[in-house]
Amino acid sequence: MQPSSILLLTTGGTIGSVPGPDGPIGHLSPDELLPHWGGAPEAYTVTWKEIFQQDSVNVQPAQWQQLAREIFSHYAAYDGIVVTHGTDTLAYTSSMLSFMLPNPPIPVVITGAQIPLVSPLSDGVSNLRCALAMAASGIPGVFVAFHGTILRGARAVKTHSLSLDAFHCAGDPHTAHISAHGLVIPREPLPASGGKPALRDALCEKVALLKWSPSFSPDILLLLAREGWEGIVIEGYGKGGLPLAREGWPDVLARLRERDIPVVLCGQCQAESDYGESAAQCPAGCISGKDMSTEAAVTKLMWCLAQPRDPGQSKTAAAEAWFRQDLAGEKSTRGKSLCS
């Protein structure tokens, strides 16, 4: 059987870091990583390329665009693409790539590690091999591979900073997993891929995320508007609850709409979220994020605000129309999961 041709793009993060007494003191180049990894199995032919090398807390929208362009330019030459990335912002990157790269013709798999590859206890070896297996699966989409599981890119959430089982799928089971049978993929629930692959890397950086607190007044949203923020994502209590009995909410939301600033409402309990109730309790003037992860809601709004709109259509109306589409399996319903 012909080996699968895989492109591996490195961007830094713990997996390739060199630890020191007070934190990382540098990053290994792809060539320096190979001896620590032990090399790819014979089932894969792997080509390595360094895109950038930095801790993921420093990854900015410009890096998302750079990475999306690099991935898009290599679709035709490879069976799959693997990206190594730091774990702290990995879920933001995987979500944004899911929107910037609609209808990918091949698997794009993002992975990383909690322990550097230079350590004999590193989880990076198994994570890389899991990512390679998914990249060679022939199932198109953007995915995260971590600790023996595969998650859809726009559903992944980092839930642990010390445990090796660091990522989970918001509100749903994983997409695939490694077992004694190898890579097990229940294909039926996966969304069908359709349409022509595209690169849509325009985005709006001025999207704020606000985790609601009992001390807040709705006027804080107007402060964000005055500071030039063009979109706001609110994490409401539980499944997305807000203290609407307090004065000012209808007026504030109406004023934000007049200023053409969309507001998306998500919940703070991402492990269990009821799709129907989350949408039903969303107040007028807000866009329901339903059971999306915060990472997906923020990156999707950034992406939606930069997409084309019809003549005469307001920015808010256009962003809302784009946002309501399930573009990358980022929403789900219980009983009919797009992520299981």
PDB file of N, CA, C and O in Angstrom, residues 252-288:
ATOM      1  N   VAL A 252     -29.903  49.218  26.267  1.00  0.00           N
ATOM      2  CA  VAL A 252     -28.503  49.011  25.896  1.00  0.00           C
ATOM      3  C   VAL A 252     -28.395  48.167  24.627  1.00  0.00           C
ATOM      4  O   VAL A 252     -27.632  48.495  23.698  1.00  0.00           O
ATOM      5  N   LEU A 253     -29.154  47.081  24.561  1.00  0.00           N
ATOM      6  CA  LEU A 253     -29.101  46.222  23.378  1.00  0.00           C
ATOM      7  C   LEU A 253     -29.595  46.962  22.133  1.00  0.00           C
ATOM      8  O   LEU A 253     -29.049  46.797  21.032  1.00  0.00           O
ATOM      9  N   ALA A 254     -30.616  47.806  22.318  1.00  0.00           N
ATOM     10  CA  ALA A 254     -31.116  48.591  21.184  1.00  0.00           C
ATOM     11  C   ALA A 254     -30.063  49.601  20.720  1.00  0.00           C
ATOM     12  O   ALA A 254     -29.870  49.804  19.509  1.00  0.00           O
ATOM     13  N   ARG A 255     -29.376  50.225  21.645  1.00  0.00           N
ATOM     14  CA  ARG A 255     -28.342  51.202  21.282  1.00  0.00           C
ATOM     15  C   ARG A 255     -27.162  50.537  20.584  1.00  0.00           C
ATOM     16  O   ARG A 255     -26.575  51.098  19.652  1.00  0.00           O
ATOM     17  N   LEU A 256     -26.812  49.335  21.013  1.00  0.00           N
ATOM     18  CA  LEU A 256     -25.734  48.610  20.341  1.00  0.00           C
ATOM     19  C   LEU A 256     -26.136  48.252  18.911  1.00  0.00           C
ATOM     20  O   LEU A 256     -25.319  48.328  17.984  1.00  0.00           O
ATOM     21  N   ARG A 257     -27.400  47.890  18.746  1.00  0.00           N
ATOM     22  CA  ARG A 257     -27.866  47.563  17.395  1.00  0.00           C
ATOM     23  C   ARG A 257     -27.857  48.813  16.519  1.00  0.00           C
ATOM     24  O   ARG A 257     -27.530  48.752  15.338  1.00  0.00           O
ATOM     25  N   GLU A 258     -28.230  49.966  17.090  1.00  0.00           N
ATOM     26  CA  GLU A 258     -28.174  51.225  16.348  1.00  0.00           C
ATOM     27  C   GLU A 258     -26.739  51.553  15.931  1.00  0.00           C
ATOM     28  O   GLU A 258     -26.503  52.111  14.858  1.00  0.00           O
ATOM     29  N   ARG A 259     -25.778  51.167  16.781  1.00  0.00           N
ATOM     30  CA  ARG A 259     -24.365  51.394  16.464  1.00  0.00           C
ATOM     31  C   ARG A 259     -23.796  50.309  15.560  1.00  0.00           C
ATOM     32  O   ARG A 259     -22.613  50.331  15.227  1.00  0.00           O
ATOM     33  N   ASP A 260     -24.646  49.339  15.190  1.00  0.00           N
ATOM     34  CA  ASP A 260     -24.239  48.256  14.292  1.00  0.00           C
ATOM     35  C   ASP A 260     -23.182  47.363  14.929  1.00  0.00           C
ATOM     36  O   ASP A 260     -22.212  46.964  14.288  1.00  0.00           O
ATOM     37  N   ILE A 261     -23.406  47.037  16.223  1.00  0.00           N
ATOM     38  CA  ILE A 261     -22.487  46.172  16.958  1.00  0.00           C
ATOM     39  C   ILE A 261     -23.242  44.913  17.373  1.00  0.00           C
ATOM     40  O   ILE A 261     -24.105  44.953  18.247  1.00  0.00           O
ATOM     41  N   PRO A 262     -22.958  43.772  16.744  1.00  0.00           N
ATOM     42  CA  PRO A 262     -23.655  42.535  17.108  1.00  0.00           C
ATOM     43  C   PRO A 262     -23.192  42.006  18.459  1.00  0.00           C
ATOM     44  O   PRO A 262     -22.031  42.145  18.844  1.00  0.00           O
ATOM     45  N   VAL A 263     -24.137  41.387  19.179  1.00  0.00           N
ATOM     46  CA  VAL A 263     -23.859  40.785  20.479  1.00  0.00           C
ATOM     47  C   VAL A 263     -24.261  39.317  20.420  1.00  0.00           C
ATOM     48  O   VAL A 263     -25.401  38.987  20.077  1.00  0.00           O
ATOM     49  N   VAL A 264     -23.327  38.426  20.748  1.00  0.00           N
ATOM     50  CA  VAL A 264     -23.575  36.979  20.766  1.00  0.00           C
ATOM     51  C   VAL A 264     -23.612  36.521  22.212  1.00  0.00           C
ATOM     52  O   VAL A 264     -22.765  36.902  23.020  1.00  0.00           O
ATOM     53  N   LEU A 265     -24.608  35.711  22.560  1.00  0.00           N
ATOM     54  CA  LEU A 265     -24.768  35.206  23.920  1.00  0.00           C
ATOM     55  C   LEU A 265     -24.509  33.709  23.967  1.00  0.00           C
ATOM     56  O   LEU A 265     -25.148  32.931  23.258  1.00  0.00           O
ATOM     57  N   CYS A 266     -23.535  33.311  24.795  1.00  0.00           N
ATOM     58  CA  CYS A 266     -23.220  31.899  25.028  1.00  0.00           C
ATOM     59  C   CYS A 266     -23.407  31.582  26.510  1.00  0.00           C
ATOM     60  O   CYS A 266     -23.691  32.468  27.305  1.00  0.00           O
ATOM     61  N   GLY A 267     -23.211  30.317  26.869  1.00  0.00           N
ATOM     62  CA  GLY A 267     -23.321  29.908  28.261  1.00  0.00           C
ATOM     63  C   GLY A 267     -21.961  29.644  28.872  1.00  0.00           C
ATOM     64  O   GLY A 267     -20.972  29.433  28.180  1.00  0.00           O
ATOM     65  N   GLN A 268     -21.917  29.665  30.216  1.00  0.00           N
ATOM     66  CA  GLN A 268     -20.680  29.368  30.927  1.00  0.00           C
ATOM     67  C   GLN A 268     -20.535  27.881  31.233  1.00  0.00           C
ATOM     68  O   GLN A 268     -19.462  27.424  31.586  1.00  0.00           O
ATOM     69  N   CYS A 269     -21.613  27.110  31.085  1.00  0.00           N
ATOM     70  CA  CYS A 269     -21.559  25.662  31.319  1.00  0.00           C
ATOM     71  C   CYS A 269     -21.500  24.959  29.967  1.00  0.00           C
ATOM     72  O   CYS A 269     -22.532  24.591  29.403  1.00  0.00           O
ATOM     73  N   GLN A 270     -20.288  24.773  29.477  1.00  0.00           N
ATOM     74  CA  GLN A 270     -20.133  24.233  28.130  1.00  0.00           C
ATOM     75  C   GLN A 270     -20.173  22.709  28.100  1.00  0.00           C
ATOM     76  O   GLN A 270     -20.350  22.114  27.036  1.00  0.00           O
ATOM     77  N   ALA A 271     -20.005  22.060  29.256  1.00  0.00           N
ATOM     78  CA  ALA A 271     -20.018  20.604  29.258  1.00  0.00           C
ATOM     79  C   ALA A 271     -21.417  20.053  29.051  1.00  0.00           C
ATOM     80  O   ALA A 271     -21.602  19.017  28.431  1.00  0.00           O
ATOM     81  N   GLU A 272     -22.435  20.770  29.565  1.00  0.00           N
ATOM     82  CA  GLU A 272     -23.824  20.358  29.394  1.00  0.00           C
ATOM     83  C   GLU A 272     -24.633  21.591  28.991  1.00  0.00           C
ATOM     84  O   GLU A 272     -24.798  22.515  29.779  1.00  0.00           O
ATOM     85  N   SER A 273     -25.118  21.563  27.767  1.00  0.00           N
ATOM     86  CA  SER A 273     -25.870  22.719  27.293  1.00  0.00           C
ATOM     87  C   SER A 273     -27.055  22.235  26.490  1.00  0.00           C
ATOM     88  O   SER A 273     -26.924  21.369  25.634  1.00  0.00           O
ATOM     89  N   ASP A 274     -28.243  22.746  26.786  1.00  0.00           N
ATOM     90  CA  ASP A 274     -29.442  22.375  26.062  1.00  0.00           C
ATOM     91  C   ASP A 274     -29.654  23.327  24.893  1.00  0.00           C
ATOM     92  O   ASP A 274     -29.906  24.512  25.076  1.00  0.00           O
ATOM     93  N   TYR A 275     -29.525  22.812  23.712  1.00  0.00           N
ATOM     94  CA  TYR A 275     -29.571  23.608  22.484  1.00  0.00           C
ATOM     95  C   TYR A 275     -30.861  24.426  22.404  1.00  0.00           C
ATOM     96  O   TYR A 275     -30.848  25.618  22.140  1.00  0.00           O
ATOM     97  N   GLY A 276     -32.004  23.783  22.656  1.00  0.00           N
ATOM     98  CA  GLY A 276     -33.282  24.471  22.516  1.00  0.00           C
ATOM     99  C   GLY A 276     -33.473  25.561  23.545  1.00  0.00           C
ATOM    100  O   GLY A 276     -33.844  26.684  23.214  1.00  0.00           O
ATOM    101  N   GLU A 277     -33.198  25.243  24.822  1.00  0.00           N
ATOM    102  CA  GLU A 277     -33.385  26.238  25.867  1.00  0.00           C
ATOM    103  C   GLU A 277     -32.434  27.410  25.700  1.00  0.00           C
ATOM    104  O   GLU A 277     -32.790  28.558  25.947  1.00  0.00           O
ATOM    105  N   SER A 278     -31.210  27.134  25.285  1.00  0.00           N
ATOM    106  CA  SER A 278     -30.232  28.214  25.117  1.00  0.00           C
ATOM    107  C   SER A 278     -30.714  29.218  24.084  1.00  0.00           C
ATOM    108  O   SER A 278     -30.544  30.423  24.242  1.00  0.00           O
ATOM    109  N   ALA A 279     -31.315  28.728  23.014  1.00  0.00           N
ATOM    110  CA  ALA A 279     -31.815  29.623  21.975  1.00  0.00           C
ATOM    111  C   ALA A 279     -33.073  30.354  22.439  1.00  0.00           C
ATOM    112  O   ALA A 279     -33.266  31.539  22.158  1.00  0.00           O
ATOM    113  N   ALA A 280     -33.933  29.639  23.187  1.00  0.00           N
ATOM    114  CA  ALA A 280     -35.207  30.223  23.585  1.00  0.00           C
ATOM    115  C   ALA A 280     -35.035  31.376  24.566  1.00  0.00           C
ATOM    116  O   ALA A 280     -35.809  32.333  24.548  1.00  0.00           O
ATOM    117  N   GLN A 281     -34.027  31.310  25.442  1.00  0.00           N
ATOM    118  CA  GLN A 281     -33.882  32.336  26.468  1.00  0.00           C
ATOM    119  C   GLN A 281     -33.041  33.519  26.001  1.00  0.00           C
ATOM    120  O   GLN A 281     -32.815  34.451  26.769  1.00  0.00           O
ATOM    121  N   CYS A 282     -32.592  33.508  24.772  1.00  0.00           N
ATOM    122  CA  CYS A 282     -31.760  34.599  24.271  1.00  0.00           C
ATOM    123  C   CYS A 282     -32.606  35.861  24.111  1.00  0.00           C
ATOM    124  O   CYS A 282     -33.632  35.853  23.420  1.00  0.00           O
ATOM    125  N   PRO A 283     -32.232  36.968  24.747  1.00  0.00           N
ATOM    126  CA  PRO A 283     -33.049  38.183  24.675  1.00  0.00           C
ATOM    127  C   PRO A 283     -33.005  38.830  23.296  1.00  0.00           C
ATOM    128  O   PRO A 283     -32.059  38.626  22.528  1.00  0.00           O
ATOM    129  N   ALA A 284     -34.036  39.608  23.001  1.00  0.00           N
ATOM    130  CA  ALA A 284     -34.075  40.338  21.736  1.00  0.00           C
ATOM    131  C   ALA A 284     -32.867  41.259  21.647  1.00  0.00           C
ATOM    132  O   ALA A 284     -32.491  41.924  22.619  1.00  0.00           O
ATOM    133  N   GLY A 285     -32.241  41.274  20.491  1.00  0.00           N
ATOM    134  CA  GLY A 285     -31.049  42.095  20.300  1.00  0.00           C
ATOM    135  C   GLY A 285     -29.762  41.312  20.407  1.00  0.00           C
ATOM    136  O   GLY A 285     -28.692  41.831  20.101  1.00  0.00           O
ATOM    137  N   CYS A 286     -29.842  40.032  20.878  1.00  0.00           N
ATOM    138  CA  CYS A 286     -28.663  39.167  20.958  1.00  0.00           C
ATOM    139  C   CYS A 286     -28.775  38.033  19.942  1.00  0.00           C
ATOM    140  O   CYS A 286     -29.875  37.601  19.591  1.00  0.00           O
ATOM    141  N   ILE A 287     -27.643  37.556  19.502  1.00  0.00           N
ATOM    142  CA  ILE A 287     -27.574  36.374  18.660  1.00  0.00           C
ATOM    143  C   ILE A 287     -27.267  35.192  19.561  1.00  0.00           C
ATOM    144  O   ILE A 287     -26.329  35.248  20.355  1.00  0.00           O
ATOM    145  N   SER A 288     -28.053  34.127  19.478  1.00  0.00           N
ATOM    146  CA  SER A 288     -27.808  32.970  20.320  1.00  0.00           C
ATOM    147  C   SER A 288     -26.618  32.170  19.805  1.00  0.00           C
ATOM    148  O   SER A 288     -26.564  31.778  18.643  1.00  0.00           O
TER     149      SER A 288
END
